[in-house]
Coordinates of C-alpha atoms and ligand atoms in Angstrom, one line a residue:
M1 CA 8.3 -3.3 -50.1
A2 CA 4.7 -3.2 -49.3
I3 CA 2.4 -0.2 -49.6
R4 CA 1.4 1.3 -46.2
I5 CA -1.8 3.1 -45.6
Y6 CA -2.9 5.3 -42.7
N7 CA -6.1 3.7 -41.5
T8 CA -8.4 6.1 -39.7
M9 CA -9.7 3.2 -37.7
S10 CA -6.4 2.1 -36.1
R11 CA -4.9 5.6 -36.3
T12 CA -1.7 4.0 -37.6
K13 CA 0.0 3.2 -40.9
E14 CA -0.7 -0.4 -41.8
E15 CA 0.7 -2.7 -44.4
F16 CA -1.8 -2.8 -47.3
V17 CA -3.1 -6.4 -47.8
P18 CA -6.2 -6.5 -50.1
R19 CA -8.9 -9.0 -49.4
E20 CA -8.1 -10.7 -52.7
P21 CA -4.5 -10.8 -53.9
G22 CA -3.9 -8.5 -56.8
K23 CA -7.3 -6.8 -56.6
V24 CA -8.5 -3.7 -54.8
A25 CA -12.1 -2.8 -54.2
M26 CA -12.5 0.8 -53.2
Y27 CA -15.4 3.1 -52.6
V28 CA -15.3 6.9 -52.4
C29 CA -18.3 8.9 -51.3
G30 CA -19.6 11.0 -54.2
P31 CA -21.1 14.4 -54.4
T32 CA -24.6 15.5 -53.4
V33 CA -25.6 17.0 -56.8
Y34 CA -27.2 20.4 -56.0
N35 CA -24.5 22.7 -57.1
H36 CA -21.2 22.8 -59.0
I37 CA -18.4 21.4 -56.9
H38 CA -15.8 23.6 -55.4
V39 CA -12.0 23.1 -55.4
G40 CA -12.2 21.7 -51.8
N41 CA -14.4 18.9 -53.0
A42 CA -12.1 18.5 -56.0
R43 CA -9.1 18.0 -53.7
T44 CA -10.7 15.0 -52.1
F45 CA -11.7 13.5 -55.4
L46 CA -8.2 14.2 -56.9
S47 CA -6.5 12.5 -53.9
F48 CA -8.4 9.3 -54.4
D49 CA -7.9 9.5 -58.2
V50 CA -4.1 9.5 -57.6
I51 CA -4.4 6.7 -55.0
R52 CA -6.3 4.6 -57.5
R53 CA -3.9 5.4 -60.4
Y54 CA -0.9 4.5 -58.3
L55 CA -2.5 1.2 -57.1
A56 CA -3.2 0.4 -60.8
W57 CA 0.4 1.3 -61.8
R58 CA 1.7 -1.0 -59.0
G59 CA -0.2 -3.8 -60.8
Y60 CA -3.5 -4.0 -58.9
E61 CA -6.8 -4.5 -60.7
V62 CA -8.8 -1.7 -59.1
T63 CA -12.5 -1.5 -58.9
F64 CA -13.4 2.0 -58.0
V65 CA -17.0 2.8 -57.0
Q66 CA -18.4 6.2 -56.3
N67 CA -22.1 7.0 -55.7
I68 CA -24.0 10.0 -56.7
T69 CA -26.4 11.3 -54.0
D70 CA -29.2 12.4 -56.2
V71 CA -31.9 12.7 -53.5
D72 CA -31.3 14.9 -50.5
D73 CA -32.7 17.9 -48.6
K74 CA -30.3 20.2 -50.3
I75 CA -31.4 19.1 -53.8
I76 CA -35.1 19.6 -52.8
K77 CA -34.4 23.0 -51.4
R78 CA -32.5 24.1 -54.5
A79 CA -35.3 22.8 -56.7
Q80 CA -37.9 24.8 -54.7
E81 CA -35.8 27.9 -55.0
E82 CA -35.4 27.6 -58.7
G83 CA -38.9 26.3 -59.5
R84 CA -37.5 23.2 -61.1
S85 CA -38.0 19.5 -60.1
P86 CA -35.4 17.8 -57.9
A87 CA -34.8 15.3 -60.7
E88 CA -33.8 18.1 -63.0
I89 CA -31.5 19.7 -60.5
A90 CA -29.9 16.4 -59.8
E91 CA -29.4 15.6 -63.5
T92 CA -28.0 19.1 -64.3
Y93 CA -25.3 18.8 -61.5
T94 CA -24.5 15.1 -62.1
L95 CA -23.5 16.0 -65.6
A96 CA -21.7 19.1 -64.4
F97 CA -19.8 16.9 -61.9
R98 CA -18.8 14.4 -64.5
S99 CA -17.5 17.0 -66.9
A100 CA -15.6 18.9 -64.1
M101 CA -13.9 15.6 -63.0
D102 CA -13.1 14.9 -66.6
A103 CA -11.6 18.4 -67.1
L104 CA -9.4 17.8 -64.0
G105 CA -8.2 14.5 -65.4
V106 CA -9.9 12.4 -62.7
L107 CA -10.6 8.9 -64.2
P108 CA -14.3 7.9 -64.3
P109 CA -15.3 5.4 -61.6
T110 CA -15.6 1.8 -62.7
R111 CA -19.2 2.0 -61.6
Q112 CA -21.2 5.1 -60.4
P113 CA -24.5 4.1 -58.9
L114 CA -27.3 6.7 -58.3
A115 CA -29.1 6.7 -55.0
T116 CA -32.4 6.9 -56.7
Q117 CA -31.7 3.7 -58.6
T118 CA -30.9 1.7 -55.5
I119 CA -34.1 2.3 -53.5
P120 CA -35.2 -1.4 -53.3
D121 CA -31.8 -2.4 -51.9
M122 CA -32.1 0.4 -49.4
I123 CA -35.5 -0.7 -48.2
A124 CA -34.1 -4.3 -47.9
M125 CA -31.3 -3.1 -45.6
V126 CA -33.7 -1.1 -43.4
E127 CA -35.9 -4.3 -43.1
R128 CA -32.8 -6.3 -42.1
L129 CA -31.9 -3.7 -39.5
I130 CA -35.5 -3.7 -38.1
E131 CA -35.5 -7.5 -38.0
R132 CA -32.2 -7.6 -36.2
G133 CA -33.4 -5.1 -33.5
H134 CA -31.2 -2.2 -34.7
A135 CA -33.9 0.0 -36.0
Y136 CA -37.5 1.1 -35.2
V137 CA -40.4 2.8 -37.0
V138 CA -42.1 6.0 -35.8
D139 CA -45.0 7.3 -38.0
G140 CA -43.4 6.4 -41.3
D141 CA -39.8 7.3 -40.3
V142 CA -37.3 4.6 -39.5
Y143 CA -34.4 5.3 -37.1
F144 CA -31.2 3.5 -36.4
S145 CA -30.7 2.7 -32.7
V146 CA -27.2 3.8 -32.0
R147 CA -27.1 2.1 -28.6
S148 CA -27.8 -1.2 -30.3
F149 CA -24.4 -1.2 -32.0
P150 CA -21.6 -1.6 -29.4
G151 CA -18.8 -0.4 -31.7
Y152 CA -20.4 3.0 -32.2
G153 CA -17.8 5.8 -32.0
E154 CA -14.8 3.6 -32.7
L155 CA -14.0 5.0 -36.1
S156 CA -14.2 8.7 -35.1
G157 CA -12.7 8.0 -31.7
R158 CA -15.7 9.4 -29.9
D159 CA -17.1 8.3 -26.6
I160 CA -20.8 7.5 -26.9
D161 CA -21.7 9.0 -23.5
E162 CA -20.0 12.3 -24.4
L163 CA -21.8 12.3 -27.7
E164 CA -25.0 11.7 -25.8
A165 CA -24.5 14.7 -23.6
G166 CA -23.9 16.9 -26.6
A167 CA -26.9 15.6 -28.5
R168 CA -29.3 16.2 -25.7
V169 CA -29.5 19.9 -26.7
E170 CA -31.6 19.0 -29.8
V171 CA -34.1 16.6 -28.3
D172 CA -36.5 15.0 -30.8
E173 CA -39.4 13.4 -29.0
R174 CA -39.8 10.8 -31.7
K175 CA -36.4 9.3 -31.2
Q176 CA -35.8 6.7 -28.5
D177 CA -32.3 8.2 -28.0
P178 CA -31.0 11.6 -29.2
L179 CA -28.1 9.9 -31.0
D180 CA -30.4 7.9 -33.2
F181 CA -30.4 8.9 -36.9
A182 CA -32.9 8.5 -39.7
L183 CA -32.6 5.5 -42.1
W184 CA -35.8 6.3 -43.9
K185 CA -37.8 9.6 -43.9
A186 CA -41.5 9.8 -44.5
A187 CA -42.2 12.1 -47.5
K188 CA -43.5 15.6 -46.9
P189 CA -45.8 17.1 -49.5
G190 CA -43.9 18.0 -52.7
E191 CA -40.9 15.9 -52.0
P192 CA -39.6 13.0 -54.1
H193 CA -40.9 9.7 -52.6
W194 CA -40.9 6.0 -53.1
P195 CA -43.3 3.3 -51.7
S196 CA -42.0 1.3 -48.7
P197 CA -43.4 -0.9 -46.0
W198 CA -43.5 2.2 -43.8
G199 CA -45.4 4.4 -46.3
E200 CA -44.2 6.8 -49.0
G201 CA -40.7 8.2 -48.2
R202 CA -37.1 8.5 -49.1
P203 CA -33.8 7.2 -47.8
G204 CA -31.4 8.9 -45.4
W205 CA -28.0 9.9 -46.7
H206 CA -25.9 7.5 -44.6
L207 CA -27.9 4.6 -45.7
E208 CA -27.2 5.2 -49.4
C209 CA -23.4 4.6 -49.1
S210 CA -23.8 1.4 -47.0
V211 CA -26.1 -0.1 -49.5
M212 CA -24.4 1.0 -52.7
S213 CA -20.9 0.0 -51.5
E214 CA -22.1 -3.5 -50.4
R215 CA -24.1 -4.0 -53.5
E216 CA -21.2 -3.1 -55.9
L217 CA -18.2 -4.5 -53.9
G218 CA -19.4 -6.9 -51.2
V219 CA -18.2 -6.6 -47.6
P220 CA -15.7 -6.1 -46.3
F221 CA -14.2 -4.2 -49.2
D222 CA -10.7 -2.8 -49.1
I223 CA -10.7 1.0 -49.1
H224 CA -13.4 3.5 -48.1
G225 CA -12.5 7.1 -48.7
G226 CA -13.7 10.6 -48.3
G227 CA -12.8 13.9 -46.8
S228 CA -12.0 14.1 -43.0
D229 CA -15.3 16.0 -42.5
L230 CA -17.1 12.7 -43.4
V231 CA -15.6 10.7 -40.5
F232 CA -18.3 11.8 -38.2
P233 CA -21.2 11.3 -38.4
H234 CA -21.4 10.0 -42.0
H235 CA -18.8 7.2 -41.9
E236 CA -19.5 6.3 -38.3
N237 CA -23.1 5.8 -39.2
E238 CA -22.3 3.9 -42.4
R239 CA -20.2 1.5 -40.5
A240 CA -22.8 1.1 -37.7
Q241 CA -25.6 0.3 -40.3
S242 CA -23.5 -2.0 -42.4
E243 CA -22.0 -4.0 -39.6
A244 CA -25.3 -4.2 -37.7
A245 CA -27.1 -5.4 -40.9
T246 CA -24.5 -7.9 -42.1
G247 CA -22.8 -9.0 -38.9
K248 CA -19.5 -8.7 -40.8
P249 CA -16.8 -6.1 -40.9
F250 CA -17.5 -3.3 -43.4
V251 CA -14.2 -1.8 -44.5
R252 CA -10.6 -2.9 -44.2
Y253 CA -8.9 0.5 -44.6
W254 CA -10.6 3.8 -43.9
M255 CA -8.9 6.7 -45.6
H256 CA -9.6 10.4 -45.1
G257 CA -8.2 13.4 -46.8
G258 CA -7.4 16.7 -45.2
M259 CA -9.4 19.9 -45.9
L260 CA -8.5 22.4 -48.5
Q261 CA -8.5 25.9 -46.9
I262 CA -8.6 29.5 -48.0
D263 CA -6.9 31.9 -45.6
S264 CA -6.6 29.0 -43.1
E265 CA -10.3 28.4 -43.1
K266 CA -12.0 25.3 -44.5
M267 CA -13.5 25.9 -47.9
S268 CA -17.2 25.2 -47.7
K269 CA -20.4 26.1 -49.4
S270 CA -21.9 27.1 -46.0
L271 CA -19.1 29.5 -45.2
G272 CA -19.4 31.0 -48.7
N273 CA -15.6 31.1 -49.1
F274 CA -15.6 28.8 -52.1
L275 CA -14.2 28.8 -55.6
L276 CA -15.8 26.5 -58.1
L277 CA -13.6 24.0 -59.8
K278 CA -14.9 24.9 -63.2
D279 CA -13.9 28.6 -62.7
V280 CA -10.4 27.7 -61.6
L281 CA -10.0 25.3 -64.6
A282 CA -11.1 28.1 -66.9
Q283 CA -7.9 29.9 -65.8
Y284 CA -5.4 27.2 -65.2
P285 CA -4.7 23.9 -66.9
A286 CA -5.6 20.8 -65.0
A287 CA -2.0 19.8 -64.7
V288 CA -1.3 23.0 -62.7
V289 CA -4.2 22.4 -60.3
R290 CA -3.0 18.8 -59.8
M291 CA 0.6 20.0 -59.3
L292 CA -0.5 22.4 -56.6
M293 CA -2.7 19.9 -54.8
L294 CA -0.2 17.0 -55.0
Q295 CA 2.6 19.1 -53.5
T296 CA 0.8 18.6 -50.1
H297 CA 0.3 15.1 -48.5
Y298 CA -3.4 14.1 -48.9
R299 CA -4.0 14.0 -45.2
S300 CA -2.6 17.5 -44.4
P301 CA -4.6 20.7 -44.7
L302 CA -3.9 22.5 -48.0
D303 CA -3.8 26.2 -48.5
F304 CA -5.2 27.3 -51.8
S305 CA -4.4 30.6 -53.3
G306 CA -3.8 32.3 -56.7
A307 CA -0.1 32.7 -55.7
R308 CA 0.3 29.0 -55.1
L309 CA -1.4 28.3 -58.4
D310 CA 1.2 30.5 -60.1
E311 CA 4.0 28.8 -58.3
A312 CA 2.7 25.4 -59.4
A313 CA 2.4 26.7 -63.0
A314 CA 6.1 27.8 -62.8
A315 CA 7.1 24.4 -61.5
L316 CA 5.2 22.6 -64.2
E317 CA 6.9 24.9 -66.8
R318 CA 10.3 24.0 -65.4
I319 CA 9.8 20.3 -65.6
T320 CA 8.2 20.7 -69.1
N321 CA 11.3 22.5 -70.2
V322 CA 13.5 19.7 -68.9
V323 CA 11.7 17.2 -71.0
R324 CA 11.7 19.5 -74.0
N325 CA 15.4 20.1 -73.7
L326 CA 16.1 16.4 -73.3
Q327 CA 14.1 15.6 -76.3
W328 CA 15.8 18.2 -78.2
A329 CA 19.2 17.2 -77.1
K330 CA 18.4 13.6 -78.1
D331 CA 17.2 14.6 -81.5
G332 CA 20.2 16.8 -82.1
A333 CA 22.8 14.3 -80.6
G334 CA 24.9 12.7 -83.3
S335 CA 27.9 14.6 -84.5
G336 CA 29.8 15.1 -81.2
P337 CA 32.3 12.9 -79.5
G338 CA 29.7 12.0 -76.8
A339 CA 29.4 12.9 -73.1
P340 CA 32.0 11.2 -70.9
A341 CA 31.0 7.7 -69.9
D342 CA 30.9 8.5 -66.2
A343 CA 28.6 11.4 -66.8
R344 CA 26.3 9.2 -68.8
S345 CA 26.2 6.6 -66.1
A346 CA 25.6 9.2 -63.4
L347 CA 22.6 10.3 -65.3
N348 CA 21.5 6.7 -65.6
D349 CA 21.8 6.4 -61.8
A350 CA 19.8 9.5 -61.3
V351 CA 17.0 8.1 -63.4
R352 CA 17.0 4.8 -61.4
E353 CA 17.1 6.6 -58.1
A354 CA 14.3 8.9 -59.0
R355 CA 12.1 5.9 -59.9
E356 CA 13.1 4.2 -56.6
R357 CA 12.4 7.3 -54.5
F358 CA 9.1 7.9 -56.3
V359 CA 7.9 4.4 -55.4
E360 CA 9.2 4.6 -51.8
A361 CA 7.4 7.9 -51.3
M362 CA 4.1 6.7 -52.8
D363 CA 4.3 3.3 -50.9
D364 CA 4.5 5.3 -47.7
D365 CA 0.8 6.3 -47.5
F366 CA 0.8 8.0 -50.9
N367 CA 3.3 10.7 -50.2
T368 CA 2.8 12.7 -53.4
A369 CA 4.9 15.6 -52.2
G370 CA 7.9 13.2 -51.8
A371 CA 7.1 11.6 -55.2
L372 CA 7.1 15.0 -56.9
A373 CA 10.4 15.9 -55.2
A374 CA 12.0 12.8 -56.6
V375 CA 10.9 13.9 -60.1
F376 CA 12.2 17.4 -59.7
E377 CA 15.5 16.1 -58.4
L378 CA 15.8 14.1 -61.6
G379 CA 15.0 17.3 -63.5
R380 CA 17.9 19.1 -61.9
A381 CA 20.3 16.3 -62.7
C382 CA 19.1 16.4 -66.3
N383 CA 19.7 20.2 -66.5
A384 CA 23.1 19.8 -65.0
F385 CA 24.0 17.1 -67.5
L386 CA 22.8 19.2 -70.5
A387 CA 24.5 22.4 -69.3
E388 CA 27.8 20.6 -69.2
H389 CA 27.6 18.2 -72.1
Q390 CA 25.1 19.6 -74.6
A391 CA 27.7 20.8 -77.1
K392 CA 29.4 17.4 -77.4
L393 CA 26.5 14.9 -77.5
G394 CA 26.9 11.9 -79.7
T395 CA 24.6 9.0 -80.7
E396 CA 25.6 7.0 -77.7
D397 CA 24.0 9.6 -75.5
R398 CA 20.6 9.2 -77.0
G399 CA 19.6 6.2 -74.9
V400 CA 20.0 7.9 -71.5
L401 CA 18.4 11.1 -72.7
E402 CA 15.4 9.2 -73.8
E403 CA 15.3 7.2 -70.6
A404 CA 15.4 10.4 -68.5
A405 CA 12.7 12.1 -70.5
S406 CA 10.4 9.1 -70.4
A407 CA 11.0 8.6 -66.6
V408 CA 9.8 12.2 -66.0
R409 CA 6.8 11.7 -68.2
E410 CA 5.8 8.4 -66.8
L411 CA 6.2 9.3 -63.2
L412 CA 4.2 12.5 -63.6
S413 CA 1.5 10.7 -65.5
V414 CA 1.1 8.2 -62.6
L415 CA 0.0 11.3 -60.7
G416 CA -2.3 12.2 -63.6
I417 CA -0.1 15.1 -64.6
E418 CA 0.2 14.7 -68.4
L419 CA 3.2 16.6 -69.5
G420 CA 2.3 16.0 -73.1
E421 CA -0.8 18.0 -72.6
A422 CA 0.8 20.8 -70.7
E423 CA 3.4 21.0 -73.4
R424 CA 0.9 21.0 -76.1
E425 CA -1.1 23.7 -74.3
A426 CA 2.0 25.7 -73.7
E427 CA 3.3 25.2 -77.2
P428 CA 1.6 26.9 -80.1
S429 CA 3.2 24.5 -82.5
A430 CA 1.3 25.5 -85.6
D431 CA 2.4 29.1 -85.0
V432 CA 6.0 28.0 -84.7
I433 CA 5.9 26.1 -87.9
G434 CA 4.3 29.0 -89.7
M435 CA 6.9 31.4 -88.3
A436 CA 9.8 29.1 -89.3
R437 CA 8.3 29.0 -92.8
D438 CA 8.3 32.8 -93.0
L439 CA 11.6 33.6 -91.3
A440 CA 13.8 30.5 -91.9
G441 CA 12.5 29.0 -95.1
Y442 CA 11.5 25.9 -93.1
A443 CA 9.3 23.5 -95.2
G444 CA 8.5 20.7 -92.7
T445 CA 5.7 20.1 -90.2
D446 CA 7.6 19.4 -86.9
A447 CA 7.5 22.0 -84.2
D448 CA 10.9 21.1 -82.7
E449 CA 12.6 21.1 -86.1
A450 CA 10.9 24.4 -86.8
L451 CA 12.3 25.9 -83.5
R452 CA 15.8 24.6 -84.5
A453 CA 15.4 26.2 -87.9
L454 CA 14.5 29.5 -86.4
L455 CA 17.5 29.4 -84.1
A456 CA 19.8 28.5 -87.0
A457 CA 18.3 31.4 -89.0
R458 CA 19.0 33.8 -86.1
E459 CA 22.6 32.5 -85.8
A460 CA 23.1 32.9 -89.5
A461 CA 21.8 36.5 -89.4
R462 CA 24.0 37.3 -86.4
S463 CA 27.1 35.9 -88.1
E464 CA 26.3 38.2 -91.0
R465 CA 25.9 41.0 -88.5
N466 CA 22.3 41.4 -89.8
W467 CA 21.0 42.4 -86.3
E468 CA 17.7 43.4 -87.6
A469 CA 16.9 40.0 -89.0
A470 CA 18.3 38.3 -85.9
D471 CA 16.2 40.5 -83.6
A472 CA 13.1 39.8 -85.8
V473 CA 13.5 36.1 -85.1
R474 CA 14.0 36.7 -81.4
D475 CA 11.0 38.9 -81.2
A476 CA 8.8 36.6 -83.2
L477 CA 9.8 33.7 -80.8
G478 CA 9.1 36.0 -77.9
S479 CA 5.6 36.7 -79.1
L480 CA 4.9 33.0 -78.8
G481 CA 6.4 32.8 -75.3
Y482 CA 9.9 31.5 -76.2
A483 CA 13.1 33.0 -75.1
I484 CA 16.6 32.4 -76.6
E485 CA 19.1 31.6 -73.9
D486 CA 22.8 32.0 -74.7
T487 CA 24.6 29.2 -72.9
P488 CA 28.4 28.4 -73.0
Q489 CA 27.4 25.6 -75.4
G490 CA 25.6 27.9 -77.7
P491 CA 22.1 29.3 -77.8
R492 CA 19.0 27.4 -77.1
V493 CA 15.3 28.1 -77.0
V494 CA 13.3 27.8 -73.7
R495 CA 9.7 28.4 -72.8
R496 CA 9.6 31.6 -70.9
G497 CA 7.6 31.9 -67.8
G498 CA 7.2 31.7 -64.1
S499 CA 10.5 30.3 -62.9
Ligands
AMP1 P1 -20.1 16.9 -50.1 O1 -20.7 17.1 -51.5 O2 -20.2 18.1 -49.2 O3 -20.5 15.6 -49.5 O4 -18.5 16.8 -50.4 C1 -18.0 15.9 -51.3 C2 -16.6 15.5 -50.9 O5 -15.8 16.7 -50.7 C3 -16.5 14.8 -49.5 O6 -15.6 13.8 -49.6 C4 -16.0 15.9 -48.6 O7 -15.3 15.4 -47.5 C5 -15.1 16.7 -49.5 N1 -14.9 18.1 -49.0 C6 -15.8 19.0 -48.7 N2 -15.2 20.2 -48.4 C7 -13.9 20.0 -48.5 C8 -12.7 20.8 -48.4 N3 -12.7 22.1 -48.0 N4 -11.5 20.2 -48.6 C9 -11.4 18.9 -49.0 N5 -12.4 18.1 -49.2 C10 -13.7 18.6 -48.9
ZN2 ZN1 -20.7 8.0 -48.1

């Protein structure tokens, strides 16, 4: 089965056929570095991180390019407000962006060009556009002539005459047509500037992406991504510039993510209703933020709230427990007669089906919600298997238990949800080992063994009717966030929380 991608250009899902077999060239618009990014921005970057990871997991060699817009009106304004140079502001927030992405588990781009280091290529593209009759110079500014590009409006589905009617409100005498937009802006005093054939100036925002994507990937490249708020005018303008300049198609698949909202309103810096990613990550592990965001399809709006983060934390906890219990059951399996063969093969089937359904969902325009559902379904099958057969497990059960645990781990890690990390974060293993040393005479260094030793110590105390000692073990475990659950097959330790 082929991967299908919703292409904003055709407004349909299309089979994904990269320009070169086995390779994917993708470009995702990067941030304008004048502030810390908010969780809305993070959602878009996370969506494309998962798309990239999935394509790589499906065997493609992915080249992922993302620009940094390090010259822009907003950066200049911020610099003036703070009495710092625009370059300092840009550098501060470029570093902040990279570390926030790293903290969220977003893989670094294959290449990350800076706008300020691509100026000669930008000047070259503007010259090409002037030569080809698509741009004109007015007093040191250069404008793109929208009417010179017949396909203008096709990407965003807008009619050029309607746009024209809307644009007439803000008439700018210098433009030949109100729809025309700046490719190059003459520098005002105090602004960053570079020499050009039209005088000192700086590039327009749309131009940057056209130039950097073509330089890094060549055209047409496979996937161009961003949030849906970039379709118009940013991507419409990128496409017009690039196709007018090269005479070739620019992009094969245009992909746009839905907006993250708070109280049903788009999160944005201008509305002031934003939460910074770094502040959210100070409170919740990255795996929880990813779990929350990936429960919604990337093209749908996503409602963000503290309650939903807590739900996602609980879901992560549940699936972490499944893997822990499988691991534990596997390590402990040996002395029993073994689960019935048909139960073992049913669990094997559940693992295979989960893998199949995961791929089916992701192949269908990266349906991460469906993919997660497949993993949780497998989790339920595992729990049911353990609830029924835990007490009689034998060595022949080890294989399927291991298969199930590694399927859950692997599929989640394709989505960038690293269970190992969540587990490590959730598991104060050094404390458990210390506690087992004190209360159960445990001498080893393995956290799972230590938990088993504690459980055995509690059982021993109970069988001697030493309730005080038994409760001491229970309370000590409780202080680290563990609960002892009495099941028909005997007691077991679970991580408390959320669910
Ligand atoms: P900006 O720095 O404003 O250009 O935004 C960087 C990226 O974040 C772009 O791809 C935007 O489409 C995206 N973005 C901005 N606001 C949101 C939001 N509320 N939800 C999802 N993506 C957003
Ligand atoms: Zn862009």
